[in-house]
Every structure is written in structure tokens, then in C-alpha cells.
Short mmCIF file of C-alpha atoms in Angstrom, two decimals:
data_model
loop_
_atom_site.label_atom_id
_atom_site.label_comp_id
_atom_site.label_asym_id
_atom_site.label_seq_id
_atom_site.Cartn_x
_atom_site.Cartn_y
_atom_site.Cartn_z
CA UNK J 1 -50.98 17.39 29.28
CA UNK J 2 -47.29 17.70 30.01
CA UNK J 3 -47.98 20.79 32.61
CA UNK J 4 -50.69 18.57 33.74
CA UNK J 5 -48.05 15.97 34.66
CA UNK J 6 -45.26 18.91 35.73
CA UNK J 7 -48.24 19.42 38.31
CA UNK J 8 -48.48 16.47 39.33
CA UNK J 9 -44.84 16.03 40.17
CA UNK J 10 -44.32 19.39 41.54
CA UNK J 11 -47.23 17.98 44.07
CA UNK J 12 -44.71 14.77 44.59
CA UNK J 13 -41.76 16.66 45.50
CA UNK J 14 -43.54 18.97 47.73
CA UNK J 15 -44.95 16.15 49.91
CA UNK J 16 -41.34 14.45 50.05
CA UNK J 17 -39.95 17.31 51.26
CA UNK J 18 -42.73 18.35 53.60
CA UNK J 19 -42.54 14.25 54.84
CA UNK J 20 -38.69 14.35 55.19
CA UNK J 21 -38.47 17.50 57.79
CA UNK J 22 -37.21 19.50 54.91
CA UNK J 23 -39.73 22.46 54.67
CA UNK J 24 -39.95 22.75 58.27
CA UNK J 25 -36.28 23.53 58.57
CA UNK J 26 -36.42 26.43 56.14
CA UNK J 27 -35.25 29.61 57.20
CA UNK J 28 -38.22 32.48 57.62
CA UNK J 29 -35.36 35.30 58.47
CA UNK J 30 -35.87 37.93 55.80
CA UNK J 31 -38.25 35.35 54.38
CA UNK J 32 -41.98 36.28 53.17
CA UNK J 33 -44.55 35.73 55.87
CA UNK J 34 -45.79 32.80 53.87
CA UNK J 35 -42.91 30.60 54.39
CA UNK J 36 -43.14 31.09 58.43
CA UNK J 37 -46.81 29.86 57.37
CA UNK J 38 -46.02 26.76 55.11
CA UNK J 39 -43.36 25.44 58.06
CA UNK J 40 -45.92 25.51 60.51
CA UNK J 41 -48.94 24.11 58.45
CA UNK J 42 -45.90 21.22 57.33
CA UNK J 43 -44.89 20.63 60.84
CA UNK J 44 -47.79 18.07 61.41
CA UNK J 45 -46.71 16.04 58.43
CA UNK J 46 -43.45 15.44 59.22
CA UNK J 47 -41.86 12.11 60.16
CA UNK J 48 -40.78 11.88 63.83
CA UNK J 49 -36.99 11.04 63.13
CA UNK J 50 -36.65 13.28 60.49
CA UNK J 51 -37.82 16.37 63.32
CA UNK J 52 -34.16 14.57 65.55
CA UNK J 53 -31.76 14.42 62.71
CA UNK J 54 -30.05 17.64 60.88
CA UNK J 55 -30.74 19.72 58.19
CA UNK J 56 -28.52 18.18 55.94
CA UNK J 57 -29.66 14.45 56.25
CA UNK J 58 -33.16 15.39 56.07
CA UNK J 59 -32.20 16.68 52.25
CA UNK J 60 -30.47 13.45 51.86
CA UNK J 61 -32.92 11.35 52.24
CA UNK J 62 -35.50 13.35 50.89
CA UNK J 63 -33.39 13.29 47.26
CA UNK J 64 -32.70 9.73 47.46
CA UNK J 65 -36.55 9.53 47.74
CA UNK J 66 -37.32 12.23 44.68
CA UNK J 67 -34.24 9.84 42.48
CA UNK J 68 -31.00 10.88 40.17
CA UNK J 69 -32.47 13.45 39.02
CA UNK J 70 -32.38 15.52 41.89
CA UNK J 71 -29.50 14.42 42.97
CA UNK J 72 -28.24 16.35 40.09
CA UNK J 73 -30.31 19.09 40.42
CA UNK J 74 -29.04 19.37 44.50
CA UNK J 75 -25.47 19.37 43.55
CA UNK J 76 -25.69 21.97 40.65
CA UNK J 77 -27.69 24.26 43.76
CA UNK J 78 -24.73 23.55 45.85
CA UNK J 79 -22.67 25.44 43.43
CA UNK J 80 -25.61 28.61 43.44
CA UNK J 81 -25.02 30.16 47.13
CA UNK J 82 -26.72 33.20 45.34
CA UNK J 83 -29.81 31.27 45.38
CA UNK J 84 -29.87 29.17 48.06
CA UNK J 85 -27.94 30.13 50.49
CA UNK J 86 -24.50 29.79 51.60
CA UNK J 87 -25.57 27.38 54.39
CA UNK J 88 -28.11 25.60 52.44
CA UNK J 89 -25.31 25.21 49.65
CA UNK J 90 -22.63 23.96 51.85
CA UNK J 91 -25.45 20.65 53.04
CA UNK J 92 -26.16 20.64 49.43
CA UNK J 93 -23.18 20.00 48.53
CA UNK J 94 -22.68 16.96 50.93
CA UNK J 95 -25.38 15.21 48.68
CA UNK J 96 -23.65 11.85 47.70
CA UNK J 97 -24.21 11.26 44.04
CA UNK J 98 -24.16 7.09 44.88
CA UNK J 99 -26.44 4.86 42.91
CA UNK J 100 -27.24 1.23 42.47
CA UNK J 101 -26.00 -0.14 40.03
CA UNK J 102 -27.64 -0.92 36.74
CA UNK J 103 -26.95 -5.12 35.03
CA UNK J 104 -23.60 -5.10 32.91
CA UNK J 105 -25.56 -6.29 30.18
CA UNK J 106 -27.67 -3.23 30.02
CA UNK J 107 -24.31 -0.95 30.16
CA UNK J 108 -22.93 -3.39 27.14
CA UNK J 109 -25.48 -3.08 25.06
CA UNK J 110 -25.61 0.67 25.72
CA UNK J 111 -21.88 0.73 24.57
CA UNK J 112 -22.36 -1.40 21.46
CA UNK J 113 -25.82 0.88 20.19
CA UNK J 114 -23.15 3.79 21.07
CA UNK J 115 -20.24 2.97 19.31
CA UNK J 116 -21.70 0.25 16.64
CA UNK J 117 -19.38 -2.53 17.03
CA UNK J 118 -19.53 -5.16 19.60
CA UNK J 119 -18.14 -5.50 23.05
CA UNK J 120 -15.47 -8.34 22.03
CA UNK J 121 -14.57 -5.99 19.20
CA UNK J 122 -13.76 -2.97 20.98
CA UNK J 123 -12.32 -4.73 24.59
CA UNK J 124 -10.74 -7.91 25.47
CA UNK J 125 -12.21 -8.15 28.68
CA UNK J 126 -15.44 -5.47 30.45
CA UNK J 127 -15.88 -6.13 34.05
CA UNK J 128 -18.41 -5.44 36.78
CA UNK J 129 -18.98 -1.40 37.62
CA UNK J 130 -17.36 -0.49 40.31
CA UNK J 131 -19.23 2.83 40.70
CA UNK J 132 -22.48 4.35 39.76
CA UNK J 133 -24.07 7.68 40.26
CA UNK J 134 -26.61 9.48 38.87
CA UNK J 135 -25.77 10.11 35.36
CA UNK J 136 -23.38 7.31 34.20
CA UNK J 137 -21.58 4.00 36.30
CA UNK J 138 -18.05 3.28 35.82
CA UNK J 139 -16.46 0.01 34.74
CA UNK J 140 -12.89 -1.02 34.20
CA UNK J 141 -11.99 -2.96 31.21
CA UNK J 142 -8.82 -3.85 28.98
CA UNK J 143 -7.72 -3.13 25.77
CA UNK J 144 -4.65 -4.67 24.35
CA UNK J 145 -3.45 -5.99 27.90
CA UNK J 146 -3.99 -2.05 29.10
CA UNK J 147 -6.43 -1.17 31.82
CA UNK J 148 -9.35 1.38 31.44
CA UNK J 149 -12.03 2.80 32.71
CA UNK J 150 -15.52 2.96 30.34
CA UNK J 151 -18.02 5.05 32.11
CA UNK J 152 -21.49 4.83 30.31
CA UNK J 153 -24.70 6.72 30.75
CA UNK J 154 -27.09 5.10 33.25
CA UNK J 155 -30.26 4.09 30.60
CA UNK J 156 -33.26 6.28 30.78
CA UNK J 157 -31.78 8.75 33.00
CA UNK J 158 -32.49 11.60 29.42
CA UNK J 159 -35.99 10.75 29.73
CA UNK J 160 -36.52 10.85 33.61
CA UNK J 161 -34.86 14.36 33.69
CA UNK J 162 -36.50 15.83 30.75
CA UNK J 163 -39.05 15.84 32.73
CA UNK J 164 -37.93 16.70 35.94
CA UNK J 165 -36.81 19.96 34.33
CA UNK J 166 -40.21 20.26 33.48
CA UNK J 167 -41.39 21.01 36.74
CA UNK J 168 -38.50 23.16 37.80
CA UNK J 169 -39.45 25.47 35.08
CA UNK J 170 -42.70 25.29 36.53
CA UNK J 171 -41.54 26.47 39.80
CA UNK J 172 -39.03 29.03 38.66
CA UNK J 173 -41.76 31.05 37.07
CA UNK J 174 -44.25 30.40 39.95
CA UNK J 175 -41.13 31.45 41.73
CA UNK J 176 -40.45 34.48 39.68
CA UNK J 177 -44.63 35.95 39.65
CA UNK J 178 -45.36 35.39 43.21
CA UNK J 179 -41.69 36.24 44.76
CA UNK J 180 -40.95 39.84 43.26
CA UNK J 181 -38.23 40.08 45.38
CA UNK J 182 -36.52 36.52 43.91
CA UNK J 183 -36.57 37.99 40.69
CA UNK J 184 -32.92 39.26 40.73
CA UNK J 185 -31.52 35.74 41.19
CA UNK J 186 -33.09 35.06 37.77
CA UNK J 187 -34.92 31.40 38.58
CA UNK J 188 -35.77 31.13 35.46
CA UNK J 189 -32.68 31.37 34.01
CA UNK J 190 -31.03 29.59 36.84
CA UNK J 191 -33.07 26.42 35.80
CA UNK J 192 -32.13 27.31 32.01
CA UNK J 193 -28.07 26.48 32.82
CA UNK J 194 -28.82 23.60 35.10
CA UNK J 195 -30.85 22.13 31.87
CA UNK J 196 -27.72 22.89 29.72
CA UNK J 197 -24.87 21.60 32.19
CA UNK J 198 -26.63 18.57 32.87
CA UNK J 199 -27.55 17.90 28.89
CA UNK J 200 -23.79 18.64 28.38
CA UNK J 201 -23.21 16.48 31.47
CA UNK J 202 -24.88 13.88 29.91
CA UNK J 203 -23.07 13.78 26.50
CA UNK J 204 -19.96 11.65 27.34
CA UNK J 205 -18.20 12.98 24.32
CA UNK J 206 -17.94 16.53 25.68
CA UNK J 207 -16.48 15.17 29.10
CA UNK J 208 -13.88 14.03 26.75
CA UNK J 209 -13.33 17.16 24.96
CA UNK J 210 -13.51 18.68 28.20
CA UNK J 211 -10.34 16.87 29.31
CA UNK J 212 -8.45 16.92 26.03
CA UNK J 213 -8.70 20.86 26.49
CA UNK J 214 -7.52 20.33 29.79
CA UNK J 215 -4.70 17.98 29.31
CA UNK J 216 -3.28 20.44 26.04
CA UNK J 217 -3.15 23.13 28.26
CA UNK J 218 -1.74 21.72 31.36
CA UNK J 219 0.87 19.41 29.24
CA UNK J 220 3.88 21.90 31.13
CA UNK J 221 2.48 22.61 34.21
CA UNK J 222 4.03 20.86 37.54
CA UNK J 223 2.39 18.46 39.40
CA UNK J 224 -1.54 17.96 37.78
CA UNK J 225 -2.66 16.22 35.00
CA UNK J 226 -5.97 14.36 33.48
CA UNK J 227 -6.71 10.87 32.21
CA UNK J 228 -6.01 10.52 28.94
CA UNK J 229 -8.67 9.58 26.02
CA UNK J 230 -9.61 6.41 24.22
CA UNK J 231 -11.06 8.54 21.46
CA UNK J 232 -11.89 5.23 19.69
CA UNK J 233 -13.63 3.93 21.92
CA UNK J 234 -15.59 7.25 23.07
CA UNK J 235 -19.24 8.09 22.04
CA UNK J 236 -22.60 9.81 22.84
CA UNK J 237 -23.49 7.14 25.65
CA UNK J 238 -19.82 5.71 26.63
CA UNK J 239 -15.95 7.59 27.08
CA UNK J 240 -13.11 5.64 27.81
CA UNK J 241 -10.12 6.51 29.35
CA UNK J 242 -6.97 5.59 31.29
CA UNK J 243 -7.00 3.74 34.31
CA UNK J 244 -5.76 5.83 37.18
CA UNK J 245 -3.84 4.02 40.22
CA UNK J 246 -3.42 6.40 42.78
CA UNK J 247 -4.59 7.52 46.32
CA UNK J 248 -7.86 10.02 46.93
CA UNK J 249 -6.94 13.12 48.00
CA UNK J 250 -9.12 12.49 50.75
CA UNK J 251 -7.42 9.94 52.20
CA UNK J 252 -4.77 11.46 54.48
CA UNK J 253 -3.29 8.65 55.80
CA UNK J 254 -2.31 6.88 53.01
CA UNK J 255 -0.97 9.92 51.45
CA UNK J 256 1.20 9.67 54.75
CA UNK J 257 1.86 6.24 53.94
CA UNK J 258 3.06 6.08 50.55
CA UNK J 259 5.30 9.53 51.49
CA UNK J 260 3.57 11.93 49.99
CA UNK J 261 4.33 15.86 50.93
CA UNK J 262 0.90 16.93 51.99
CA UNK J 263 2.03 20.38 52.31
CA UNK J 264 3.07 20.80 48.59
CA UNK J 265 0.14 19.08 47.15
CA UNK J 266 -2.16 21.49 48.89
CA UNK J 267 0.21 24.36 47.27
CA UNK J 268 0.31 22.75 44.31
CA UNK J 269 -3.28 21.95 44.03
CA UNK J 270 -4.68 25.72 44.59
CA UNK J 271 -1.71 27.00 42.01
CA UNK J 272 -3.03 24.43 39.01
CA UNK J 273 -6.87 25.94 39.92
CA UNK J 274 -5.50 29.03 39.52
CA UNK J 275 -3.79 28.69 36.33
CA UNK J 276 -6.74 27.12 34.40
CA UNK J 277 -8.74 29.73 35.76
CA UNK J 278 -6.30 32.89 34.86
CA UNK J 279 -4.22 32.09 31.95
CA UNK J 280 -6.62 28.99 30.40
CA UNK J 281 -9.95 30.61 31.08
CA UNK J 282 -11.06 27.28 31.52
CA UNK J 283 -11.28 25.06 34.94
CA UNK J 284 -12.46 21.76 36.52
CA UNK J 285 -15.82 22.63 38.61
CA UNK J 286 -16.01 19.70 40.39
CA UNK J 287 -13.06 19.00 42.25
CA UNK J 288 -14.15 17.56 45.19
CA UNK J 289 -11.67 14.87 46.80
CA UNK J 290 -13.56 12.36 44.98
CA UNK J 291 -12.65 13.57 41.49
CA UNK J 292 -8.56 14.22 42.97
CA UNK J 293 -5.90 11.01 43.05
CA UNK J 294 -2.36 11.40 43.58
CA UNK J 295 -0.13 9.09 41.65
CA UNK J 296 2.79 7.34 42.60
CA UNK J 297 4.71 9.88 40.95
CA UNK J 298 2.94 12.49 43.64
CA UNK J 299 0.92 13.43 40.67
CA UNK J 300 -2.42 15.10 41.04
CA UNK J 301 -4.58 13.67 38.20
CA UNK J 302 -8.02 14.72 37.89
CA UNK J 303 -11.53 12.61 36.84
CA UNK J 304 -14.78 13.55 36.08
CA UNK J 305 -14.79 16.48 33.55
CA UNK J 306 -18.73 16.35 33.45
CA UNK J 307 -18.84 20.28 35.52
CA UNK J 308 -16.19 22.37 33.61
CA UNK J 309 -16.15 26.39 33.43
CA UNK J 310 -15.62 29.54 31.67
CA UNK J 311 -14.26 32.45 32.12
CA UNK J 312 -13.92 35.29 29.03
CA UNK J 313 -10.81 37.60 29.26
CA UNK J 314 -13.37 40.42 30.31
CA UNK J 315 -14.06 38.30 33.27
CA UNK J 316 -10.79 37.37 34.40
CA UNK J 317 -9.67 40.68 34.25
CA UNK J 318 -12.72 41.40 36.39
CA UNK J 319 -11.45 38.79 39.25
CA UNK J 320 -7.73 39.91 39.09
CA UNK J 321 -8.58 43.49 39.63
CA UNK J 322 -11.43 42.67 42.55
CA UNK J 323 -8.35 40.37 44.21
CA UNK J 324 -5.90 42.97 43.28
CA UNK J 325 -7.90 46.34 44.75
CA UNK J 326 -8.78 44.18 47.70
CA UNK J 327 -4.80 42.83 48.69
CA UNK J 328 -3.86 46.90 47.94
CA UNK J 329 -7.11 48.09 49.94
CA UNK J 330 -8.21 50.01 47.15
CA UNK J 331 -11.84 49.63 47.15
CA UNK J 332 -13.03 52.64 45.30
CA UNK J 333 -11.46 51.09 42.26
CA UNK J 334 -12.77 47.14 43.15
CA UNK J 335 -16.64 49.19 43.35
CA UNK J 336 -15.50 51.21 39.73
CA UNK J 337 -14.63 47.38 38.60
CA UNK J 338 -18.22 46.42 39.38
CA UNK J 339 -19.68 49.26 37.46
CA UNK J 340 -17.53 49.41 34.09
CA UNK J 341 -18.36 45.50 34.15
CA UNK J 342 -21.99 46.44 33.94
CA UNK J 343 -22.98 43.87 37.07
CA UNK J 344 -23.57 46.62 39.53
CA UNK J 345 -27.32 49.12 38.14
CA UNK J 346 -25.56 52.49 37.05
CA UNK J 347 -28.25 54.69 39.46
CA UNK J 348 -26.49 53.34 42.21
CA UNK J 349 -23.50 55.40 43.82
CA UNK J 350 -20.00 54.56 43.33
CA UNK J 351 -18.82 55.82 46.50
CA UNK J 352 -22.29 53.82 48.43
CA UNK J 353 -21.08 50.29 47.01
CA UNK J 354 -17.00 51.27 47.95
CA UNK J 355 -18.39 51.57 51.64
CA UNK J 356 -20.04 48.14 51.51
CA UNK J 357 -17.08 46.56 49.62
CA UNK J 358 -14.67 48.28 52.37
CA UNK J 359 -17.05 45.85 55.30
CA UNK J 360 -15.91 43.69 53.29
CA UNK J 361 -12.30 43.87 53.27
CA UNK J 362 -11.45 45.36 56.41
CA UNK J 363 -11.34 42.94 58.38
CA UNK J 364 -9.46 40.71 56.61
CA UNK J 365 -6.49 43.10 56.79
CA UNK J 366 -4.21 42.11 60.19
CA UNK J 367 -5.86 38.74 59.94
CA UNK J 368 -3.46 35.72 59.55
CA UNK J 369 -3.99 34.33 56.03
CA UNK J 370 -4.21 31.09 57.10
CA UNK J 371 -7.63 31.91 59.23
CA UNK J 372 -9.33 33.82 56.22
CA UNK J 373 -12.16 31.91 55.17
CA UNK J 374 -13.42 32.33 51.39
CA UNK J 375 -17.06 30.51 52.12
CA UNK J 376 -17.25 33.56 54.42
CA UNK J 377 -15.75 36.20 52.31
CA UNK J 378 -18.50 34.50 49.97
CA UNK J 379 -21.23 34.80 52.32
CA UNK J 380 -20.43 38.78 52.77
CA UNK J 381 -20.33 39.45 48.85
CA UNK J 382 -23.69 37.90 48.28
CA UNK J 383 -25.27 40.12 50.88
CA UNK J 384 -23.60 43.40 49.24
CA UNK J 385 -24.50 42.10 46.17
CA UNK J 386 -27.96 41.83 47.46
CA UNK J 387 -28.13 44.93 48.93
CA UNK J 388 -27.02 46.87 45.08
CA UNK J 389 -29.26 44.80 42.63
CA UNK J 390 -26.15 43.08 41.23
CA UNK J 391 -27.60 40.82 38.94
CA UNK J 392 -26.65 36.91 38.83
CA UNK J 393 -23.23 36.08 37.08
CA UNK J 394 -23.32 32.74 36.88
CA UNK J 395 -19.62 31.76 35.41
CA UNK J 396 -18.61 34.16 38.88
CA UNK J 397 -20.69 32.11 40.90
CA UNK J 398 -19.45 28.42 40.02
CA UNK J 399 -15.45 30.29 39.80
CA UNK J 400 -16.16 31.02 43.67
CA UNK J 401 -18.10 27.96 44.64
CA UNK J 402 -15.25 26.30 43.30
CA UNK J 403 -12.19 28.35 44.65
CA UNK J 404 -14.25 27.52 48.26
CA UNK J 405 -13.95 23.51 47.45
CA UNK J 406 -10.43 24.04 46.57
CA UNK J 407 -9.51 26.04 49.56
CA UNK J 408 -10.85 23.63 51.80
CA UNK J 409 -9.41 20.54 50.37
CA UNK J 410 -5.90 22.28 50.55
CA UNK J 411 -6.83 23.30 54.43
CA UNK J 412 -7.69 19.24 54.73
CA UNK J 413 -3.83 18.98 53.60
CA UNK J 414 -3.12 21.13 56.18
CA UNK J 415 -4.80 22.88 58.29
CA UNK J 416 -2.50 25.95 58.47
CA UNK J 417 -2.12 26.49 54.37
CA UNK J 418 -1.59 30.00 53.59
CA UNK J 419 -3.93 30.14 50.28
CA UNK J 420 -2.82 33.62 49.53
CA UNK J 421 0.90 32.79 49.96
CA UNK J 422 0.81 29.76 47.68
CA UNK J 423 -1.66 32.12 45.35
CA UNK J 424 0.91 35.18 44.93
CA UNK J 425 3.14 33.58 41.99
CA UNK J 426 0.65 32.62 39.71
CA UNK J 427 -2.06 35.43 40.60
CA UNK J 428 1.02 37.94 40.18
CA UNK J 429 2.57 36.66 36.97
CA UNK J 430 -1.07 37.20 35.30
CA UNK J 431 -1.85 40.81 36.33
CA UNK J 432 1.87 42.38 35.91
CA UNK J 433 1.53 40.51 32.27
CA UNK J 434 -2.62 41.61 31.95
CA UNK J 435 -2.89 44.61 34.12
CA UNK J 436 0.40 46.22 33.35
CA UNK J 437 1.96 47.63 29.75
CA UNK J 438 1.82 44.25 28.09
CA UNK J 439 -2.54 44.89 28.24
CA UNK J 440 -1.97 48.25 26.21
CA UNK J 441 -0.39 46.17 23.48
CA UNK J 442 -2.74 43.10 23.60
CA UNK J 443 -5.90 45.36 23.56
CA UNK J 444 -3.96 47.20 20.61
CA UNK J 445 -3.86 44.29 18.83
CA UNK J 446 -7.55 42.77 19.88
CA UNK J 447 -8.47 45.82 18.56
CA UNK J 448 -6.76 45.77 15.12
CA UNK J 449 -8.52 42.17 14.33
CA UNK J 450 -11.86 43.68 15.66
CA UNK J 451 -11.65 46.48 13.43
CA UNK J 452 -10.57 44.01 10.66
CA UNK J 453 -13.29 41.92 11.17
CA UNK J 454 -15.51 44.85 10.83
CA UNK J 455 -14.02 45.99 7.94
CA UNK J 456 -15.12 42.53 6.14
CA UNK J 457 -18.46 42.51 7.80
CA UNK J 458 -19.66 45.95 6.54
CA UNK J 459 -21.39 44.82 2.96
CA UNK J 460 -23.35 42.81 5.00
CA UNK J 461 -24.05 44.98 7.40
CA UNK J 462 -25.19 47.28 4.60
CA UNK J 463 -27.44 45.26 2.43
CA UNK J 464 -29.51 43.97 6.35
CA UNK J 465 -29.90 47.64 7.01
CA UNK J 466 -30.98 48.43 3.25
CA UNK J 467 -33.79 46.15 3.38
CA UNK J 468 -34.38 46.60 7.46
CA UNK J 469 -34.75 50.25 6.23
CA UNK J 470 -37.56 49.11 3.36
CA UNK J 471 -39.35 47.01 5.78
CA UNK J 472 -39.75 49.58 8.40
CA UNK J 473 -40.89 52.09 5.71
CA UNK J 474 -43.34 49.47 4.52
CA UNK J 475 -44.59 48.78 8.15
CA UNK J 476 -45.40 52.38 8.72
CA UNK J 477 -47.27 52.81 5.41
CA UNK J 478 -49.48 49.64 5.76
CA UNK J 479 -49.01 48.77 9.81
CA UNK J 480 -48.07 45.61 11.36
CA UNK J 481 -50.08 42.39 10.00
CA UNK J 482 -50.43 38.53 11.41
CA UNK J 483 -50.83 36.39 8.24
CA UNK J 484 -53.76 34.46 9.03
CA UNK J 485 -51.75 30.97 10.05
CA UNK J 486 -50.00 33.52 13.31
CA UNK J 487 -53.44 34.73 14.37
CA UNK J 488 -54.83 31.26 14.76
CA UNK J 489 -51.89 29.50 15.87
CA UNK J 490 -51.57 32.61 18.82
CA UNK J 491 -55.65 31.98 19.73
CA UNK J 492 -54.32 28.20 20.18
CA UNK J 493 -52.00 28.81 22.50
CA UNK J 494 -53.70 30.94 24.77
CA UNK J 495 -56.52 28.95 25.03
CA UNK J 496 -54.49 25.98 25.30
CA UNK J 497 -52.73 27.22 28.14
CA UNK J 498 -55.47 28.54 30.04
CA UNK J 499 -57.20 25.40 29.94
CA UNK J 500 -54.62 23.13 31.20
CA UNK J 501 -54.10 26.11 34.03
CA UNK J 502 -57.53 25.62 35.41
CA UNK J 503 -57.59 21.99 34.51
CA UNK J 504 -54.20 21.20 37.03
CA UNK J 505 -55.20 23.71 39.69
CA UNK J 506 -57.99 21.42 39.85
CA UNK J 507 -55.71 18.61 40.02
CA UNK J 508 -53.95 20.08 42.59
CA UNK J 509 -56.57 20.66 44.87
CA UNK J 510 -57.88 17.33 44.46
CA UNK J 511 -54.71 15.59 45.29
CA UNK J 512 -54.19 17.46 48.58
CA UNK J 513 -58.03 16.69 49.67
CA UNK J 514 -56.96 13.40 48.74
CA UNK J 515 -53.37 13.45 50.63
CA UNK J 516 -55.75 15.08 53.45
CA UNK J 517 -58.01 12.07 53.53
CA UNK J 518 -55.34 9.24 53.57
CA UNK J 519 -53.69 11.18 56.24
CA UNK J 520 -56.37 11.57 58.84
#
């Protein structure tokens, strides 16, 4: 029945996208002929006003009709230009995560259930909501005369998202089945990532932990900080943190009026992001202007840590070597790094890949640094990786997307901002420490640690190997057999999927007939 429900929800989503003119705005270049046929069939059913609107406006209206879950899905897909394309990612990034408020009484109940204490016991004052998004809304409150921000999860959002993500899985599986060329992008894996990141975002204890970790990492960094978490008043459905009195980074008139140096703010922002990425391997992945404030001291304060990214040592070295290779125009080395990391399949030719990388890098040299667009570089890289069957790397895509956003904010503050010059002190120090002689000492130390762990695990490995050997010998002598319960369970599962699939197809057909009759 859940599969049938997912088909019904997909029919509704498709209908809303058709009516709001989103389907008729789909690109047809390099797409299967079926996309062109779908566009022509959908065109007569689009609202007349939708046909006159920009694509981003059509998207916004469609997502608003579909509900909070689809706002979150759209925002997530905005972080995956490799999946939806750079232009659509930019349109999706404009989705406004502004929802209607839910009643304060419901918020208070959610807080009390999450923390096991009464509102009167927790706060001396609890105000009306001031901001609401798809996942949660924010209330001002007071604790012993100290103003705090209380973020409360929207009631019912988990159940709604669980239903909607089921439809996304169904769509992803259909995409992999009927569009073989899309398998490189791993749509099911992308959906799984969406599910995981949103579940993390809906557990406010994890956002609190992210704030705490960033605060610890940046305690000695100049010009950047995050709000302090009140752990006593934080749970799964509520997070209480320091209230930030500041100016949004997007309000440039107010920043100038307050006497802040916009050029310095732009430099601090990009350097802070690079420190978090390269030094810590942990970064705020939603650094749009609405999540960035400047306090009275001129310090940038980042809020809303629902989306964060992590990079391992391997990915950080990969990123640094790629960057360094572009800077010194060593495209062969850039290509080799892709192959060494296993990002490009080994059957491709390194020299041919280096040639493609050169086509990206050479146009950069000779241009003023402030005119080089990271978004344009990103688009070119995706085209090249598509040609060479490079598997999607979610952690790198999230990093690249965040870098584009941070660059955009910095250039909003200073239109002639030289990102490369501002980045050099941070990137240069990291490269010298991690790609020079210090790297050898670090690698030796890591190697010794790994060898010690392996030595400790040897007895357990030997025992498991012996057990596996006995099982293989037994299997070779007696064959592989299922116990009766397993065989019966497999049969029931197959029958259920076949039956539900047939029923779902009939329901879709009847739904389409009904819609056609209703429209006519």
C-alpha cells in the first residue's frame, strides 16, 4: 500500500509541475527525445500566467503548492548542480524557506515534551515566533534576563517528509531504470543523501553539536564565530542558543551606516570558510547571506547549522593539489590526482583527461582575478567529468556549491573582490604544511598508528578467517541452501512487489483518465 501511495503522490507532484509550467521549461538539449515529447504534451495544461513567468518563479510557485518537504528537497537539489545542472541549481537556490507560523501553544507543547520540563521552569518569558521555515520556527525568549533564540521543530514534519521521500526513491529508481545515462549520477544514492541530511537537520541536538564543534574549531580565529548553545534547554525538537544582535550580511546600507569595512568582511568570510574546509575538514554548508550576521564588534556570526559538510584528509589533499595544479598550470598533475583518488575510471587516458583540464585552466590565466567566476569554473568541470564518467562525489559537490555561494556573498560586499588573493594566505599555508616535507612526517606517523591498530586486530582477523574457511569448505561440500523461512519470505516479497506494481499502474492510468476528463 505504501508503494501505491507513493505513485499517487508522484502523480500529484507531476500535475503541479505541469500546471505551474515547470515541465514546459525543461531543457531538451542533450536529453532523450521523450523529454521533448513530455514538454509538448504538458504545454496545453500549463496555466496561462505561468507561461509568462520566469523559470525560477514557476519553480517557487510549484514548490509552495507541494509543501514544506519539497522546499527542503529543492534546496538540497540546489546543492547538486551535477544532478540538475548549474542553471537549475541557481534557480532552486532562490527558493524561499519561509513558511506560515504554527501556533505558539503547539511550540510550547513540543518544547515541554522534548525537554521534560514546563515552559515556566525553562524560560522566564517565551515570545511569539519571528521566523518560520520548512523544518522549524524561531521564538525569542528570556532565561534569567538573558535573551535567547529558541528553535522548535514543526509538528508533523517528520511524518510528512517520510511520505515524500518514499516518492523520491520511487522516482530515482525509475530514473535509473529508464534513463541508463543517469546512473553515473547515482540518483538513488542522491536520494539517500537527501534523506540522511534532512533527518540530521530535523534532530536539533545534532545542529547543536555542529555549532559546538565549529565554536571549538574557531575559538582563536579572527573575525568569525557562532552562537553559544544552551545545552540544558536543547533536545531533539528544540535548540536554545545565544540571541544574535547584528546586521544581516545582505544589508549593505546598514553595514555601511554602522561603519563596517565591507572589503574586510569579504576577506574574512572567504578566509574563514577556507580555514574550516582545509584545516578542520568541517564547514558550514549553508552560508547564504540570511544565515550570516555582523555584530557590533564587526565579527561575522554564522547561524543555522542544519547543513554541514565534512572532508577527510584524502579529499582535502585532493582539493589542495587540484587548486595548486591550476595555479601553476600543471594540468598533467591535476589529471593524475583525479586518477590516483579513483574519481575517474582507470580505463580512461590520463593525457586525454589532462587535455580536457587544460581547456578549463588556460582561459583563466591572463584574466583579472576578480573576473574569474567560480560558478563558471564549476559548470566547465561538470561538463568534463561527464565526458570521463567521473562518479558523483557528494562531499566535493557540497564543497563546490558552498564555495560558489561564499564567493557570491564576498563579491556582493565588494564587486571587485579578488578571491584568489584573499585565499592565498590560508591555502598557501595549508599547502606548505600538507604537501611539503611536513606531509612525509605526518604520513609516517599515520602509518605507524595504522600498523599498531592492525597488530592489535590480528588475533580477531585470524579467528574470523578460520571461521570463513570452514564455512566455505562446508558450502563447497554441501552446496548453498536457504532455510525454509528464508525461501518463503523471498517468495512472499516477490509476489507482493509484482502485485503492488500492477495495481499501481492501473491506479495511475485511471488517475490520468480522470484528470483528462476533468480538464475537458
